[in-house]
Amino acid sequence: MQRRVRNPGRDGVAATASSALDCALWDPRAKRLGLSLVTAPGQVRDSMQPVARAGASPSGTPR
């Protein structure tokens, strides 16, 4: 979903709708499995490596 709304509305209504739909789909699954919404997708990390990016986006439009 995120790739489909990347350029037309990444920071706007499309992104908000995509996020709401994503949560709406994960919430019942997490409840059914007896897990928190944070751990239900299965991607739990103890730490993250910081990353910096600069330049044009993949679509060629500068940011």
N, CA and C atoms as an extended XYZ file, in Angstrom:
189
Properties=species:S:1:pos:R:3:atomname:S:1:resname:S:1:resid:I:1 pbc="F F F"
N         0.827       -1.183        0.000 N   MET     1
C         0.000        0.000        0.000 CA  MET     1
C         0.873        1.248        0.000 C   MET     1
N         1.928        1.217        0.789 N   GLN     2
C         2.755        2.406        0.913 CA  GLN     2
C         3.378        2.798       -0.421 C   GLN     2
N         3.824        1.819       -1.197 N   ARG     3
C         4.414        2.127       -2.505 CA  ARG     3
C         3.402        2.753       -3.449 C   ARG     3
N         2.149        2.343       -3.370 N   ARG     4
C         1.121        2.855       -4.279 CA  ARG     4
C         0.761        4.311       -4.002 C   ARG     4
N         0.906        4.769       -2.756 N   VAL     5
C         0.544        6.156       -2.432 CA  VAL     5
C         1.773        7.037       -2.230 C   VAL     5
N         2.940        6.517       -2.535 N   ARG     6
C         4.175        7.231       -2.269 CA  ARG     6
C         4.183        8.642       -2.845 C   ARG     6
N         4.004        8.804       -4.128 N   ASN     7
C         4.055       10.135       -4.731 CA  ASN     7
C         2.725       10.884       -4.686 C   ASN     7
N         1.571       10.242       -4.913 N   PRO     8
C         0.332       11.017       -4.925 CA  PRO     8
C        -0.129       11.536       -3.572 C   PRO     8
N         0.293       10.952       -2.480 N   GLY     9
C        -0.229       11.456       -1.215 CA  GLY     9
C         0.455       10.897        0.002 C   GLY     9
N         1.751       10.746       -0.051 N   ARG    10
C         2.492       10.115        1.029 CA  ARG    10
C         2.267       10.804        2.379 C   ARG    10
N         2.139       12.115        2.373 N   ASP    11
C         1.965       12.840        3.630 CA  ASP    11
C         0.529       13.296        3.854 C   ASP    11
N        -0.386       12.900        3.003 N   GLY    12
C        -1.739       13.435        3.089 CA  GLY    12
C        -2.801       12.403        3.380 C   GLY    12
N        -3.942       12.601        2.757 N   VAL    13
C        -5.122       11.778        2.999 CA  VAL    13
C        -4.873       10.319        2.627 C   VAL    13
N        -4.178       10.075        1.515 N   ALA    14
C        -3.926        8.692        1.090 CA  ALA    14
C        -3.095        7.944        2.125 C   ALA    14
N        -2.093        8.600        2.688 N   ALA    15
C        -1.256        7.958        3.700 CA  ALA    15
C        -2.048        7.695        4.975 C   ALA    15
N        -2.896        8.627        5.356 N   THR    16
C        -3.722        8.455        6.550 CA  THR    16
C        -4.695        7.293        6.372 C   THR    16
N        -5.311        7.215        5.205 N   ALA    17
C        -6.247        6.123        4.921 CA  ALA    17
C        -5.521        4.784        4.902 C   ALA    17
N        -4.333        4.759        4.319 N   SER    18
C        -3.543        3.536        4.259 CA  SER    18
C        -3.172        3.066        5.662 C   SER    18
N        -2.784        3.989        6.516 N   SER    19
C        -2.430        3.657        7.892 CA  SER    19
C        -3.633        3.124        8.669 C   SER    19
N        -4.777        3.763        8.489 N   ALA    20
C        -5.995        3.318        9.178 CA  ALA    20
C        -6.386        1.910        8.745 C   ALA    20
N        -6.294        1.636        7.461 N   LEU    21
C        -6.620        0.308        6.947 CA  LEU    21
C        -5.643       -0.731        7.477 C   LEU    21
N        -4.369       -0.389        7.508 N   ASP    22
C        -3.350       -1.299        8.013 CA  ASP    22
C        -3.637       -1.677        9.467 C   ASP    22
N        -3.922       -0.685       10.303 N   CYS    23
C        -4.251       -0.953       11.716 CA  CYS    23
C        -5.536       -1.762       11.841 C   CYS    23
N        -6.515       -1.424       11.017 N   ALA    24
C        -7.799       -2.132       11.071 CA  ALA    24
C        -7.636       -3.607       10.731 C   ALA    24
N        -6.694       -3.935        9.873 N   LEU    25
C        -6.472       -5.334        9.506 CA  LEU    25
C        -5.637       -6.079       10.548 C   LEU    25
N        -4.676       -5.391       11.178 N   TRP    26
C        -3.828       -6.050       12.162 CA  TRP    26
C        -4.508       -6.210       13.518 C   TRP    26
N        -5.348       -5.275       13.909 N   ASP    27
C        -5.952       -5.294       15.243 CA  ASP    27
C        -6.730       -6.576       15.541 C   ASP    27
N        -7.662       -7.019       14.674 N   PRO    28
C        -8.390       -8.259       14.987 CA  PRO    28
C        -7.478       -9.485       15.018 C   PRO    28
N        -6.470       -9.491       14.161 N   ARG    29
C        -5.536      -10.621       14.149 CA  ARG    29
C        -4.778      -10.691       15.471 C   ARG    29
N        -4.293       -9.550       15.945 N   ALA    30
C        -3.563       -9.513       17.214 CA  ALA    30
C        -4.455       -9.972       18.365 C   ALA    30
N        -5.683       -9.500       18.393 N   LYS    31
C        -6.617       -9.904       19.458 CA  LYS    31
C        -6.885      -11.399       19.414 C   LYS    31
N        -7.065      -11.934       18.209 N   ARG    32
C        -7.331      -13.365       18.047 CA  ARG    32
C        -6.152      -14.203       18.545 C   ARG    32
N        -4.921      -13.706       18.328 N   LEU    33
C        -3.727      -14.431       18.747 CA  LEU    33
C        -3.323      -14.132       20.190 C   LEU    33
N        -4.018      -13.168       20.819 N   GLY    34
C        -3.686      -12.794       22.188 CA  GLY    34
C        -2.385      -12.017       22.293 C   GLY    34
N        -2.041      -11.285       21.240 N   LEU    35
C        -0.805      -10.505       21.207 CA  LEU    35
C        -1.110       -9.018       21.210 C   LEU    35
N        -0.101       -8.231       21.553 N   SER    36
C        -0.267       -6.783       21.439 CA  SER    36
C        -0.133       -6.401       19.969 C   SER    36
N        -0.663       -5.255       19.625 N   LEU    37
C        -0.605       -4.793       18.241 CA  LEU    37
C         0.834       -4.547       17.801 C   LEU    37
N         1.718       -4.283       18.747 N   VAL    38
C         3.126       -4.041       18.431 CA  VAL    38
C         3.828       -5.334       18.021 C   VAL    38
N         3.531       -6.444       18.680 N   THR    39
C         4.242       -7.694       18.402 CA  THR    39
C         3.544       -8.586       17.380 C   THR    39
N         2.296       -8.331       17.062 N   ALA    40
C         1.547       -9.199       16.148 CA  ALA    40
C         2.191       -9.356       14.769 C   ALA    40
N         2.714       -8.301       14.156 N   PRO    41
C         3.328       -8.494       12.837 CA  PRO    41
C         4.586       -9.361       12.874 C   PRO    41
N         5.167       -9.558       14.063 N   GLY    42
C         6.321      -10.433       14.185 CA  GLY    42
C         7.654       -9.750       13.959 C   GLY    42
N         7.666       -8.480       13.763 N   GLN    43
C         8.906       -7.763       13.487 CA  GLN    43
C         9.284       -6.940       14.717 C   GLN    43
N         9.947       -7.557       15.673 N   VAL    44
C        10.341       -6.865       16.893 CA  VAL    44
C        11.849       -6.677       16.868 C   VAL    44
N        12.295       -5.459       17.103 N   ARG    45
C        13.731       -5.170       17.119 CA  ARG    45
C        14.120       -4.573       18.460 C   ARG    45
N        15.301       -4.955       18.929 N   ASP    46
C        15.829       -4.368       20.156 CA  ASP    46
C        16.513       -3.033       19.873 C   ASP    46
N        17.079       -2.899       18.680 N   SER    47
C        17.772       -1.662       18.324 CA  SER    47
C        17.701       -1.465       16.813 C   SER    47
N        18.010       -0.254       16.405 N   MET    48
C        18.026        0.070       14.976 CA  MET    48
C        19.288        0.851       14.660 C   MET    48
N        19.825        0.645       13.471 N   GLN    49
C        20.990        1.395       13.034 CA  GLN    49
C        20.514        2.665       12.332 C   GLN    49
N        21.018        3.841       12.751 N   PRO    50
C        20.590        5.078       12.092 CA  PRO    50
C        21.078        5.142       10.648 C   PRO    50
N        20.257        5.705        9.788 N   VAL    51
C        20.592        5.816        8.371 CA  VAL    51
C        20.263        7.229        7.909 C   VAL    51
N        21.125        7.792        7.078 N   ALA    52
C        20.861        9.114        6.496 CA  ALA    52
C        20.824        8.962        4.982 C   ALA    52
N        19.850        9.613        4.339 N   ARG    53
C        19.733        9.564        2.883 CA  ARG    53
C        19.577       10.981        2.360 C   ARG    53
N        20.092       11.195        1.165 N   ALA    54
C        19.947       12.508        0.530 CA  ALA    54
C        19.846       12.300       -0.973 C   ALA    54
N        19.224       13.235       -1.651 N   GLY    55
C        19.143       13.145       -3.101 CA  GLY    55
C        17.728       13.014       -3.596 C   GLY    55
N        17.622       12.586       -4.838 N   ALA    56
C        16.317       12.472       -5.490 CA  ALA    56
C        15.621       11.189       -5.069 C   ALA    56
N        14.323       11.210       -5.124 N   SER    57
C        13.542       10.021       -4.827 CA  SER    57
C        13.592        9.087       -6.037 C   SER    57
N        13.193        7.820       -5.877 N   PRO    58
C        13.218        6.887       -7.007 CA  PRO    58
C        12.412        7.349       -8.218 C   PRO    58
N        11.413        8.184       -7.996 N   SER    59
C        10.618        8.646       -9.134 CA  SER    59
C        11.331        9.760       -9.895 C   SER    59
N        12.464       10.224       -9.371 N   GLY    60
C        13.217       11.275      -10.038 CA  GLY    60
C        12.862       12.672       -9.575 C   GLY    60
N        11.886       12.799       -8.700 N   THR    61
C        11.507       14.118       -8.192 CA  THR    61
C        12.372       14.456       -6.989 C   THR    61
N        13.033       15.610       -7.006 N   PRO    62
C        13.848       15.975       -5.846 CA  PRO    62
C        12.983       16.206       -4.612 C   PRO    62
N        13.540       15.925       -3.474 N   ARG    63
C        12.812       16.143       -2.215 CA  ARG    63
C        13.189       17.459       -1.603 C   ARG    63
